[in-house]
mmCIF file of C-alpha atoms in Angstrom:
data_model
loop_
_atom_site.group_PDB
_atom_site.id
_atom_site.type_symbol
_atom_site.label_atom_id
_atom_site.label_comp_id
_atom_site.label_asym_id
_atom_site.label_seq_id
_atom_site.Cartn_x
_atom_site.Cartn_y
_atom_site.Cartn_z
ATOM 1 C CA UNK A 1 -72.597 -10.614 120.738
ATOM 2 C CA UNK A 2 -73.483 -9.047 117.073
ATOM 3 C CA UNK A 3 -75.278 -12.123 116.056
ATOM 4 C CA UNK A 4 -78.597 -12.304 113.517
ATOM 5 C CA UNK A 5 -79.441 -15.327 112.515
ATOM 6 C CA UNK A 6 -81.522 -16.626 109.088
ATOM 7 C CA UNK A 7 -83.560 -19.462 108.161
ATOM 8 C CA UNK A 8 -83.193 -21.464 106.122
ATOM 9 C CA UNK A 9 -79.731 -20.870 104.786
ATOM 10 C CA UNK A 10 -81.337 -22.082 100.950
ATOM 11 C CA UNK A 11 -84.576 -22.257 99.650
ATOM 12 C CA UNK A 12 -85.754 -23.491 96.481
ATOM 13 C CA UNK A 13 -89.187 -22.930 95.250
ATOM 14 C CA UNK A 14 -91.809 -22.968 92.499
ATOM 15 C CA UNK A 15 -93.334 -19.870 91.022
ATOM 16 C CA UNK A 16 -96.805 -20.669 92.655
ATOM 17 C CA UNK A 17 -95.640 -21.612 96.218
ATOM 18 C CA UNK A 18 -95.421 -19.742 99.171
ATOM 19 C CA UNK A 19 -92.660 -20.105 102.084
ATOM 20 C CA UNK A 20 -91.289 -17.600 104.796
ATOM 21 C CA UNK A 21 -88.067 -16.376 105.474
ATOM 22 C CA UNK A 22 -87.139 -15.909 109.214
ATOM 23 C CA UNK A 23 -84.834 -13.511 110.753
ATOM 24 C CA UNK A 24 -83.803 -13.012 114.777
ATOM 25 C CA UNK A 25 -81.577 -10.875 116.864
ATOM 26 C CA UNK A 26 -81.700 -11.115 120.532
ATOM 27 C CA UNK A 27 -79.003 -8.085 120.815
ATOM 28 C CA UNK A 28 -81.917 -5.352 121.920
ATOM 29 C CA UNK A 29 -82.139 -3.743 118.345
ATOM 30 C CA UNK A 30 -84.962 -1.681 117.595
ATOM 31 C CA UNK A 31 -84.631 -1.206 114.155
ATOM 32 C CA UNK A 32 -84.274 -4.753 110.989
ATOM 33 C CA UNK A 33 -83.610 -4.743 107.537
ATOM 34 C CA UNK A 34 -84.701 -6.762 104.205
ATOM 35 C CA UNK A 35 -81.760 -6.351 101.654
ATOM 36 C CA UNK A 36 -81.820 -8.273 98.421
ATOM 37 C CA UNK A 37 -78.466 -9.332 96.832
ATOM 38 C CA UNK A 38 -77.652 -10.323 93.163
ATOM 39 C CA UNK A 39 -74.220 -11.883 92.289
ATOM 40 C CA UNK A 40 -71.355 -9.632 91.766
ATOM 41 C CA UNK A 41 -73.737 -6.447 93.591
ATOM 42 C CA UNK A 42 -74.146 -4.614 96.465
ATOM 43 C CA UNK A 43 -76.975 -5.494 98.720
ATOM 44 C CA UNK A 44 -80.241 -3.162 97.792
ATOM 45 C CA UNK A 45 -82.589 -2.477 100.907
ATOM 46 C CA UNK A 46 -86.122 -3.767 101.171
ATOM 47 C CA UNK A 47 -87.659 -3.226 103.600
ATOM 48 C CA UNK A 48 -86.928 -1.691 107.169
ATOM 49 C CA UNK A 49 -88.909 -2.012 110.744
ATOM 50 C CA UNK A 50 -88.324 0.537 113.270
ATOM 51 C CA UNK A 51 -89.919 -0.365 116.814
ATOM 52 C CA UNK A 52 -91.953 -3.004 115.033
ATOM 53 C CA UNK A 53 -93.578 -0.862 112.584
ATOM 54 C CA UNK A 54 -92.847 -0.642 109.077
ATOM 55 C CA UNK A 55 -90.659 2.435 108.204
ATOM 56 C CA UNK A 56 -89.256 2.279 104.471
ATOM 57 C CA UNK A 57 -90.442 -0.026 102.225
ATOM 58 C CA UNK A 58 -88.362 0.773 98.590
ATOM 59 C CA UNK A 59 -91.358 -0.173 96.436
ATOM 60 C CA UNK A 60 -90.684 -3.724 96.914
ATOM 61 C CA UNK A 61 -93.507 -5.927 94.512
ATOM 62 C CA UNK A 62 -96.362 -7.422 96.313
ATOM 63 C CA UNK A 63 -94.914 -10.916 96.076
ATOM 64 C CA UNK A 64 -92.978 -9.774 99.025
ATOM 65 C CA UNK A 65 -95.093 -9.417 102.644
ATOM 66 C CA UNK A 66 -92.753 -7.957 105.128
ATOM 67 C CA UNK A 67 -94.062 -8.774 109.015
ATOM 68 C CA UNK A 68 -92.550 -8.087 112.268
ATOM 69 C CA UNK A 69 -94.109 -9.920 114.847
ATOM 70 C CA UNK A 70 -92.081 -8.513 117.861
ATOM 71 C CA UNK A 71 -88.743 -6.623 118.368
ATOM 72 C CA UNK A 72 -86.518 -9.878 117.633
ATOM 73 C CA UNK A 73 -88.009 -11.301 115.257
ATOM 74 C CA UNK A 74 -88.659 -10.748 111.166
ATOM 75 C CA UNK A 75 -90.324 -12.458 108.483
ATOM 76 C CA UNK A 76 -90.187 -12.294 104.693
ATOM 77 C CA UNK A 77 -93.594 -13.754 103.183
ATOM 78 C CA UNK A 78 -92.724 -14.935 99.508
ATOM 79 C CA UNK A 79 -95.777 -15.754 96.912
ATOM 80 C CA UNK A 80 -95.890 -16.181 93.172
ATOM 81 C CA UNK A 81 -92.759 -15.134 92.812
ATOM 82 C CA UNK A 82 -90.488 -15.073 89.814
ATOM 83 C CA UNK A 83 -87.163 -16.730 88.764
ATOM 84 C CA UNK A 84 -85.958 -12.796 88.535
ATOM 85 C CA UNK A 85 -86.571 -13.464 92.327
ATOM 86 C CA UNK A 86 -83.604 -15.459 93.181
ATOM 87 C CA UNK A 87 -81.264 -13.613 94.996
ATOM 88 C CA UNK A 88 -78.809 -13.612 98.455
ATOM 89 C CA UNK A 89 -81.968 -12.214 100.838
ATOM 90 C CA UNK A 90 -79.964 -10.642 103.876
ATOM 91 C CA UNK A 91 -81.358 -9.333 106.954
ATOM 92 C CA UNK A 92 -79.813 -7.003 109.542
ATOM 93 C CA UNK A 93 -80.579 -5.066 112.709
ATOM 94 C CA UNK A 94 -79.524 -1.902 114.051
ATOM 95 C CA UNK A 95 -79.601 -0.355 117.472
ATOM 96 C CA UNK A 96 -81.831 2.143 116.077
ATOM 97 C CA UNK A 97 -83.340 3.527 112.903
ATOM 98 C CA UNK A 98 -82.847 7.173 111.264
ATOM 99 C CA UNK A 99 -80.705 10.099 111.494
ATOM 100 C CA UNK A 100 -77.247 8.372 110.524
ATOM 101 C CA UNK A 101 -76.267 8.279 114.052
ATOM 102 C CA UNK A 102 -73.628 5.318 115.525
ATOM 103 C CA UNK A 103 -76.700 3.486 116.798
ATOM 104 C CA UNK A 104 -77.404 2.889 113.283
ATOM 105 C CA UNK A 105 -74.786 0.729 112.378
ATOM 106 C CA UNK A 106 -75.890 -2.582 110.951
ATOM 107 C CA UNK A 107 -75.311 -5.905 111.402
ATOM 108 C CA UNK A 108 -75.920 -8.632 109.007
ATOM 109 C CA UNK A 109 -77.090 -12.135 109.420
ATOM 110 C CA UNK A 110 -75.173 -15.305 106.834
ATOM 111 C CA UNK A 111 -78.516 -14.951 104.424
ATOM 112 C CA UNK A 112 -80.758 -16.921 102.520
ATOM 113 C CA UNK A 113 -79.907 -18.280 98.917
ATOM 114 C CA UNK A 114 -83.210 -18.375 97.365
ATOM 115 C CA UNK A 115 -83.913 -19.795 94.180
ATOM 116 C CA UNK A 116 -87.171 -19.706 92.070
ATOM 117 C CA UNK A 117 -87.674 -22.036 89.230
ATOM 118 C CA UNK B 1 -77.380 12.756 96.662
ATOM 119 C CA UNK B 2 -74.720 10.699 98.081
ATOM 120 C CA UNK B 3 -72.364 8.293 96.286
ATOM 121 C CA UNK B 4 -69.975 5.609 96.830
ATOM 122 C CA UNK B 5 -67.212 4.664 94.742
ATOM 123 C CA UNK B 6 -65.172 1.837 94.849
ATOM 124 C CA UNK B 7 -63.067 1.642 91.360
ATOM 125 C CA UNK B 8 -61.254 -1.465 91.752
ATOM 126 C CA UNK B 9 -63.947 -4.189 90.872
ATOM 127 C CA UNK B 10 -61.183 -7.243 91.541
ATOM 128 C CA UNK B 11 -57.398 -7.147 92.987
ATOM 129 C CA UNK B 12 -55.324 -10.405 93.430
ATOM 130 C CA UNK B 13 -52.193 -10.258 95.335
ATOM 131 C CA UNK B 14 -49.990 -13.011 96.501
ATOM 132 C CA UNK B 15 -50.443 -13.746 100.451
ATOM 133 C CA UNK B 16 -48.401 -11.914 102.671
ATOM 134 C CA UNK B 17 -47.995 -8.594 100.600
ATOM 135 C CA UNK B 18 -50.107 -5.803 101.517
ATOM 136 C CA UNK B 19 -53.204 -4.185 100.135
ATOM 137 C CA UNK B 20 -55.255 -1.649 99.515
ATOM 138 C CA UNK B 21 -58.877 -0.587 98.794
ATOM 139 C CA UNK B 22 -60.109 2.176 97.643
ATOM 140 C CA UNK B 23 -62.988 3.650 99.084
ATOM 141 C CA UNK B 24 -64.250 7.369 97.683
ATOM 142 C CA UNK B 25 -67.603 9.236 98.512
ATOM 143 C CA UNK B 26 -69.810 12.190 97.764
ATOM 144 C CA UNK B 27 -72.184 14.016 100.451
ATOM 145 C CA UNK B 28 -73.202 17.185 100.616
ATOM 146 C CA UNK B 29 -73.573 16.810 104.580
ATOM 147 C CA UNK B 30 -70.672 17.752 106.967
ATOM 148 C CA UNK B 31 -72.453 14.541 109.348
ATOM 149 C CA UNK B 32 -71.830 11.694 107.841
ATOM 150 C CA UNK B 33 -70.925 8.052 108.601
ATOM 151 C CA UNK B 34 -68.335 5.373 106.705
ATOM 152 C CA UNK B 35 -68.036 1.743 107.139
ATOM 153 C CA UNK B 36 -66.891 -1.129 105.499
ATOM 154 C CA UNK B 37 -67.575 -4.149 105.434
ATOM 155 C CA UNK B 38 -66.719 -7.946 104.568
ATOM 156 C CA UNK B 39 -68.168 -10.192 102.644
ATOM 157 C CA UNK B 40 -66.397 -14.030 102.163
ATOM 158 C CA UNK B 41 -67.855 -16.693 99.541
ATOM 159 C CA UNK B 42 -70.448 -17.831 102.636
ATOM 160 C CA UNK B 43 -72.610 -14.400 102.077
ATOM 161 C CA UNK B 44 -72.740 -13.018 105.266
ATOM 162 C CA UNK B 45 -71.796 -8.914 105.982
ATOM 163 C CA UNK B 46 -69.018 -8.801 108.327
ATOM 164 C CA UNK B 47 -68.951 -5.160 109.647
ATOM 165 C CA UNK B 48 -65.471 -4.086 110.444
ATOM 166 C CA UNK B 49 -65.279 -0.133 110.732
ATOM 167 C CA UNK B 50 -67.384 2.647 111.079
ATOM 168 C CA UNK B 51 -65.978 6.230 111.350
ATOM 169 C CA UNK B 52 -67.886 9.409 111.903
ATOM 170 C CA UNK B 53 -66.881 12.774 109.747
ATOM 171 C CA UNK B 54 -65.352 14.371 112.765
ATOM 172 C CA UNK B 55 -63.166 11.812 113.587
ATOM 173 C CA UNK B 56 -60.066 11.953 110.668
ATOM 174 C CA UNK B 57 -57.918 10.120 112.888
ATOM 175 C CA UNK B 58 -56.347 6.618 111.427
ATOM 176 C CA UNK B 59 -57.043 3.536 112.776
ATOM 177 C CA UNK B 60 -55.612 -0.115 113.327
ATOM 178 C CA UNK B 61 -56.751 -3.078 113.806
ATOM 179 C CA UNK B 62 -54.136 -6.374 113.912
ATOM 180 C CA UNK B 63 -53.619 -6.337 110.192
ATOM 181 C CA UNK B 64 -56.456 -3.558 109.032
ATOM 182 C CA UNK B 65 -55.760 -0.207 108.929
ATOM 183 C CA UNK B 66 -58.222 2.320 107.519
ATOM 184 C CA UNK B 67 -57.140 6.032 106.206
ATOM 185 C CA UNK B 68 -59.736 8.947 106.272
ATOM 186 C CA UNK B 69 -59.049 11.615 104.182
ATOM 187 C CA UNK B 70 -61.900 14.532 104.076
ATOM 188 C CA UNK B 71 -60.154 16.310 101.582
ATOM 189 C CA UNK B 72 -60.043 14.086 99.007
ATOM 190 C CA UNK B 73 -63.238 12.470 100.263
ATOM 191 C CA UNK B 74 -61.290 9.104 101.030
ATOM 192 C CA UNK B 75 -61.460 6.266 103.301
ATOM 193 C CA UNK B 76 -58.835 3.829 101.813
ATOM 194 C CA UNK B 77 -58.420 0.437 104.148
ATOM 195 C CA UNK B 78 -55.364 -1.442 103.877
ATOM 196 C CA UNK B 79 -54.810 -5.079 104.659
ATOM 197 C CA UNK B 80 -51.195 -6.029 105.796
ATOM 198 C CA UNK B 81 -49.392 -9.732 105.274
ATOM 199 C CA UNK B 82 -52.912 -10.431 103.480
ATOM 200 C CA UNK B 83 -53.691 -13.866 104.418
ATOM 201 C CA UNK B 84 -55.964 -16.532 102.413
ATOM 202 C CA UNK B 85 -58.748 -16.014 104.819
ATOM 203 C CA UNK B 86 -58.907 -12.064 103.541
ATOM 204 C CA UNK B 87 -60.488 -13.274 100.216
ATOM 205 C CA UNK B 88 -64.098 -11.746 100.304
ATOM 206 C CA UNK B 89 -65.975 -8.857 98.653
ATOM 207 C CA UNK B 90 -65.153 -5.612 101.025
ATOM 208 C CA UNK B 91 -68.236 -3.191 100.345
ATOM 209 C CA UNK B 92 -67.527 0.400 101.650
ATOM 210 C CA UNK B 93 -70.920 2.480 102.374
ATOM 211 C CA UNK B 94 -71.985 5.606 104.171
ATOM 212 C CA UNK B 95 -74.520 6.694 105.764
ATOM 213 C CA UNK B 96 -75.314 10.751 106.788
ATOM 214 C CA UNK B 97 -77.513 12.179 109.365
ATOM 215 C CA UNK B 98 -80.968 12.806 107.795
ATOM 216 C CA UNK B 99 -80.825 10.054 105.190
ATOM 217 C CA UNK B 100 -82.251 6.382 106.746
ATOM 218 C CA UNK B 101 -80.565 4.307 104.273
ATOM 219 C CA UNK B 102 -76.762 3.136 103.620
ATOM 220 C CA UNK B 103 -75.222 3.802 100.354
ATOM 221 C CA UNK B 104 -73.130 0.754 99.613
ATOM 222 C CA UNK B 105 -70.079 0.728 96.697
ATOM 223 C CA UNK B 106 -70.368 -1.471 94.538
ATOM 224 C CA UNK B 107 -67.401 -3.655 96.115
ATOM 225 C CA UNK B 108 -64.116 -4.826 95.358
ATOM 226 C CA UNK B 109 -63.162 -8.483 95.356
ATOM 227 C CA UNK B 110 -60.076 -9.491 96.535
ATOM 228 C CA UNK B 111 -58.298 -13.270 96.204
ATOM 229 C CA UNK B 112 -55.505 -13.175 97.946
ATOM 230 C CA UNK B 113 -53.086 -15.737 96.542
ATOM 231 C CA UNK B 114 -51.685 -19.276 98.101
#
Protein backbone atom coordinates (compact mmCIF):
# COMPACT_ATOMS: atom_id res chain seq x y z
CA UNK A 1 0.00 0.00 0.00
CA UNK A 2 1.76 3.43 -1.35
CA UNK A 3 -0.56 5.54 0.62
CA UNK A 4 0.35 9.24 2.34
CA UNK A 5 -2.23 10.93 3.49
CA UNK A 6 -2.79 15.06 4.10
CA UNK A 7 -4.80 17.17 6.24
CA UNK A 8 -6.82 19.12 5.61
CA UNK A 9 -7.39 18.77 1.91
CA UNK A 10 -8.02 23.06 1.91
CA UNK A 11 -7.13 25.61 4.12
CA UNK A 12 -7.91 29.12 4.06
CA UNK A 13 -6.26 31.60 6.25
CA UNK A 14 -5.45 35.17 7.25
CA UNK A 15 -2.02 36.69 6.97
CA UNK A 16 -1.64 36.81 10.86
CA UNK A 17 -2.91 33.27 11.75
CA UNK A 18 -1.20 30.26 12.33
CA UNK A 19 -2.44 26.54 11.41
CA UNK A 20 -0.52 23.17 10.73
CA UNK A 21 -0.42 21.03 7.95
CA UNK A 22 -0.27 17.22 8.70
CA UNK A 23 1.24 14.53 6.73
CA UNK A 24 1.39 10.42 7.51
CA UNK A 25 2.68 7.30 5.94
CA UNK A 26 2.50 4.10 7.75
CA UNK A 27 4.48 2.27 4.71
CA UNK A 28 8.02 2.12 6.86
CA UNK A 29 9.61 5.18 4.98
CA UNK A 30 12.48 6.75 6.43
CA UNK A 31 12.81 9.62 4.47
CA UNK A 32 9.34 12.81 3.79
CA UNK A 33 9.12 15.62 1.69
CA UNK A 34 7.57 19.35 1.71
CA UNK A 35 6.99 20.33 -2.03
CA UNK A 36 5.18 23.53 -2.86
CA UNK A 37 3.08 23.68 -6.10
CA UNK A 38 1.87 26.77 -8.13
CA UNK A 39 -0.72 26.32 -10.97
CA UNK A 40 0.46 25.25 -14.28
CA UNK A 41 4.26 24.17 -12.39
CA UNK A 42 6.13 21.50 -11.30
CA UNK A 43 6.23 20.81 -7.64
CA UNK A 44 9.50 22.68 -5.98
CA UNK A 45 10.92 20.79 -2.80
CA UNK A 46 10.86 22.23 0.68
CA UNK A 47 11.87 20.63 2.91
CA UNK A 48 13.09 16.91 3.43
CA UNK A 49 13.44 14.60 6.80
CA UNK A 50 15.67 11.72 6.68
CA UNK A 51 15.34 9.35 9.88
CA UNK A 52 13.51 12.19 11.58
CA UNK A 53 16.06 14.76 11.23
CA UNK A 54 16.02 17.55 8.98
CA UNK A 55 18.21 16.96 5.84
CA UNK A 56 17.60 19.73 3.03
CA UNK A 57 15.80 22.58 3.70
CA UNK A 58 15.87 24.84 0.09
CA UNK A 59 15.95 28.17 1.94
CA UNK A 60 12.38 27.97 2.62
CA UNK A 61 11.22 31.63 4.58
CA UNK A 62 10.74 31.44 8.24
CA UNK A 63 6.96 31.54 7.93
CA UNK A 64 7.42 27.92 7.28
CA UNK A 65 8.45 25.53 10.58
CA UNK A 66 9.07 22.10 9.28
CA UNK A 67 8.74 19.30 12.36
CA UNK A 68 8.90 15.65 12.34
CA UNK A 69 7.68 14.26 15.35
CA UNK A 70 8.35 10.51 14.57
CA UNK A 71 9.05 8.37 11.42
CA UNK A 72 5.24 8.56 10.16
CA UNK A 73 4.38 11.52 10.78
CA UNK A 74 5.11 15.37 9.34
CA UNK A 75 4.03 18.72 10.05
CA UNK A 76 4.13 22.03 8.19
CA UNK A 77 3.87 25.04 10.82
CA UNK A 78 2.46 28.13 8.79
CA UNK A 79 2.68 31.86 10.46
CA UNK A 80 2.30 35.31 9.00
CA UNK A 81 2.27 34.16 5.89
CA UNK A 82 1.58 35.87 2.61
CA UNK A 83 -1.08 35.65 -0.18
CA UNK A 84 2.24 34.77 -2.45
CA UNK A 85 1.82 31.74 -0.05
CA UNK A 86 -1.03 30.01 -1.59
CA UNK A 87 -0.05 27.13 -3.30
CA UNK A 88 -0.85 23.00 -3.83
CA UNK A 89 1.51 22.00 -0.50
CA UNK A 90 2.35 18.21 -1.30
CA UNK A 91 4.05 15.85 0.87
CA UNK A 92 5.75 12.55 0.04
CA UNK A 93 7.84 9.76 1.53
CA UNK A 94 10.49 7.65 0.31
CA UNK A 95 11.98 4.40 1.45
CA UNK A 96 15.07 6.23 1.98
CA UNK A 97 16.86 9.51 1.43
CA UNK A 98 20.14 10.24 -0.79
CA UNK A 99 22.21 8.71 -3.36
CA UNK A 100 19.44 8.36 -6.20
CA UNK A 101 19.04 4.80 -5.43
CA UNK A 102 15.38 2.80 -6.13
CA UNK A 103 14.66 3.22 -2.43
CA UNK A 104 14.32 6.75 -3.23
CA UNK A 105 11.42 6.77 -5.21
CA UNK A 106 8.65 8.99 -3.95
CA UNK A 107 5.32 8.82 -3.26
CA UNK A 108 2.94 11.61 -3.01
CA UNK A 109 0.01 12.25 -0.81
CA UNK A 110 -3.62 14.21 -2.66
CA UNK A 111 -2.20 17.72 -1.01
CA UNK A 112 -3.33 20.66 0.61
CA UNK A 113 -4.90 23.72 -1.32
CA UNK A 114 -3.91 26.52 0.80
CA UNK A 115 -5.03 29.87 0.39
CA UNK A 116 -3.88 33.12 2.18
CA UNK A 117 -5.93 36.21 2.02
CA UNK B 1 23.60 20.19 -13.57
CA UNK B 2 20.79 18.09 -14.58
CA UNK B 3 17.74 19.05 -16.67
CA UNK B 4 14.43 17.94 -17.66
CA UNK B 5 12.63 18.77 -20.65
CA UNK B 6 9.29 18.22 -21.50
CA UNK B 7 8.41 20.48 -24.78
CA UNK B 8 4.88 19.82 -25.22
CA UNK B 9 3.18 22.14 -22.54
CA UNK B 10 -0.60 20.81 -23.68
CA UNK B 11 -1.75 17.90 -26.26
CA UNK B 12 -5.51 17.10 -26.86
CA UNK B 13 -6.39 14.05 -28.70
CA UNK B 14 -9.71 12.47 -29.23
CA UNK B 15 -10.25 9.24 -26.87
CA UNK B 16 -9.18 6.12 -28.14
CA UNK B 17 -6.18 7.32 -30.38
CA UNK B 18 -2.85 6.99 -29.01
CA UNK B 19 -0.31 9.31 -27.48
CA UNK B 20 2.76 10.36 -26.77
CA UNK B 21 4.95 12.38 -24.34
CA UNK B 22 7.96 13.54 -24.62
CA UNK B 23 10.29 13.25 -21.98
CA UNK B 24 14.22 14.50 -22.63
CA UNK B 25 17.08 14.91 -19.98
CA UNK B 26 20.59 16.08 -19.31
CA UNK B 27 23.10 14.42 -16.64
CA UNK B 28 26.43 14.24 -16.64
CA UNK B 29 26.20 10.91 -14.44
CA UNK B 30 26.15 7.41 -16.10
CA UNK B 31 23.70 6.50 -12.59
CA UNK B 32 20.80 7.99 -12.96
CA UNK B 33 17.07 7.46 -12.31
CA UNK B 34 13.69 8.44 -14.56
CA UNK B 35 10.16 8.45 -13.56
CA UNK B 36 7.07 9.85 -14.41
CA UNK B 37 4.44 10.64 -12.98
CA UNK B 38 0.57 11.60 -12.97
CA UNK B 39 -1.09 14.25 -11.95
CA UNK B 40 -5.29 14.49 -12.54
CA UNK B 41 -7.34 17.84 -11.69
CA UNK B 42 -7.56 16.33 -7.79
CA UNK B 43 -3.61 17.25 -7.22
CA UNK B 44 -2.26 14.25 -6.09
CA UNK B 45 1.32 12.62 -7.77
CA UNK B 46 0.52 9.33 -9.10
CA UNK B 47 3.94 7.59 -9.64
CA UNK B 48 3.82 5.25 -12.54
CA UNK B 49 7.49 4.34 -13.73
CA UNK B 50 10.81 4.52 -12.61
CA UNK B 51 13.73 3.17 -14.73
CA UNK B 52 17.36 3.02 -13.80
CA UNK B 53 20.21 4.04 -16.60
CA UNK B 54 21.23 0.46 -17.02
CA UNK B 55 18.09 -0.83 -17.75
CA UNK B 56 17.21 0.45 -21.71
CA UNK B 57 14.78 -2.18 -22.00
CA UNK B 58 10.95 -1.03 -22.95
CA UNK B 59 8.27 -1.50 -20.85
CA UNK B 60 4.35 -2.07 -20.75
CA UNK B 61 1.93 -1.59 -18.70
CA UNK B 62 -2.05 -2.31 -19.90
CA UNK B 63 -2.19 0.79 -22.01
CA UNK B 64 1.37 2.63 -20.94
CA UNK B 65 4.30 1.94 -22.56
CA UNK B 66 7.49 3.88 -21.85
CA UNK B 67 10.65 4.06 -24.44
CA UNK B 68 14.25 4.68 -23.07
CA UNK B 69 16.54 5.87 -25.37
CA UNK B 70 20.23 6.75 -23.86
CA UNK B 71 21.34 7.99 -26.97
CA UNK B 72 19.19 10.57 -27.57
CA UNK B 73 18.71 11.03 -23.83
CA UNK B 74 14.90 10.00 -24.15
CA UNK B 75 12.27 8.45 -22.16
CA UNK B 76 9.11 9.03 -24.32
CA UNK B 77 5.77 7.25 -22.64
CA UNK B 78 3.00 6.47 -24.79
CA UNK B 79 -0.62 6.07 -23.84
CA UNK B 80 -2.70 3.66 -26.11
CA UNK B 81 -6.79 3.90 -26.78
CA UNK B 82 -6.30 7.09 -24.40
CA UNK B 83 -9.29 7.08 -22.32
CA UNK B 84 -11.07 10.22 -20.51
CA UNK B 85 -9.66 9.17 -17.23
CA UNK B 86 -5.88 9.81 -18.83
CA UNK B 87 -6.51 13.63 -18.62
CA UNK B 88 -3.89 14.85 -15.98
CA UNK B 89 -0.55 16.71 -15.98
CA UNK B 90 2.25 13.77 -16.57
CA UNK B 91 5.55 15.33 -14.98
CA UNK B 92 8.71 13.34 -16.04
CA UNK B 93 11.79 13.83 -13.46
CA UNK B 94 15.10 12.22 -12.68
CA UNK B 95 16.96 11.71 -10.14
CA UNK B 96 21.05 10.54 -10.21
CA UNK B 97 23.12 8.96 -7.61
CA UNK B 98 24.84 11.74 -5.58
CA UNK B 99 22.19 14.40 -6.06
CA UNK B 100 19.19 14.14 -3.08
CA UNK B 101 16.67 15.94 -5.00
CA UNK B 102 14.32 15.09 -8.16
CA UNK B 103 14.44 17.26 -11.12
CA UNK B 104 10.88 17.48 -12.32
CA UNK B 105 9.85 18.81 -16.20
CA UNK B 106 7.86 21.18 -16.27
CA UNK B 107 4.83 18.83 -17.43
CA UNK B 108 2.65 18.29 -20.21
CA UNK B 109 -1.12 18.41 -19.94
CA UNK B 110 -3.08 16.20 -21.73
CA UNK B 111 -7.23 16.29 -22.27
CA UNK B 112 -8.06 13.54 -23.88
CA UNK B 113 -11.27 14.14 -25.80
CA UNK B 114 -15.07 12.66 -25.25
Amino acid sequence: DTEVTQTPKHLVMGMTNKKSLKCEQHMGHRAMYWYKQKAKKPPELMFVYSYEKLSINESVPSRFSPECPNSSLLNLHLHALQPEDSALYLCASSLLHGGGRSTDTQYFGPGTRLTVL
Amino acid sequence: AQKVTQAQTEISVVEKEDVTLDCVYETRDTTYYLFWYKQPPSGELVFLIRRNSFDEQNEISGRYSWNFQKSTSSFNFTITASQVVDSAVYFCALTNFGNEKLTFGTGTRLTIIP
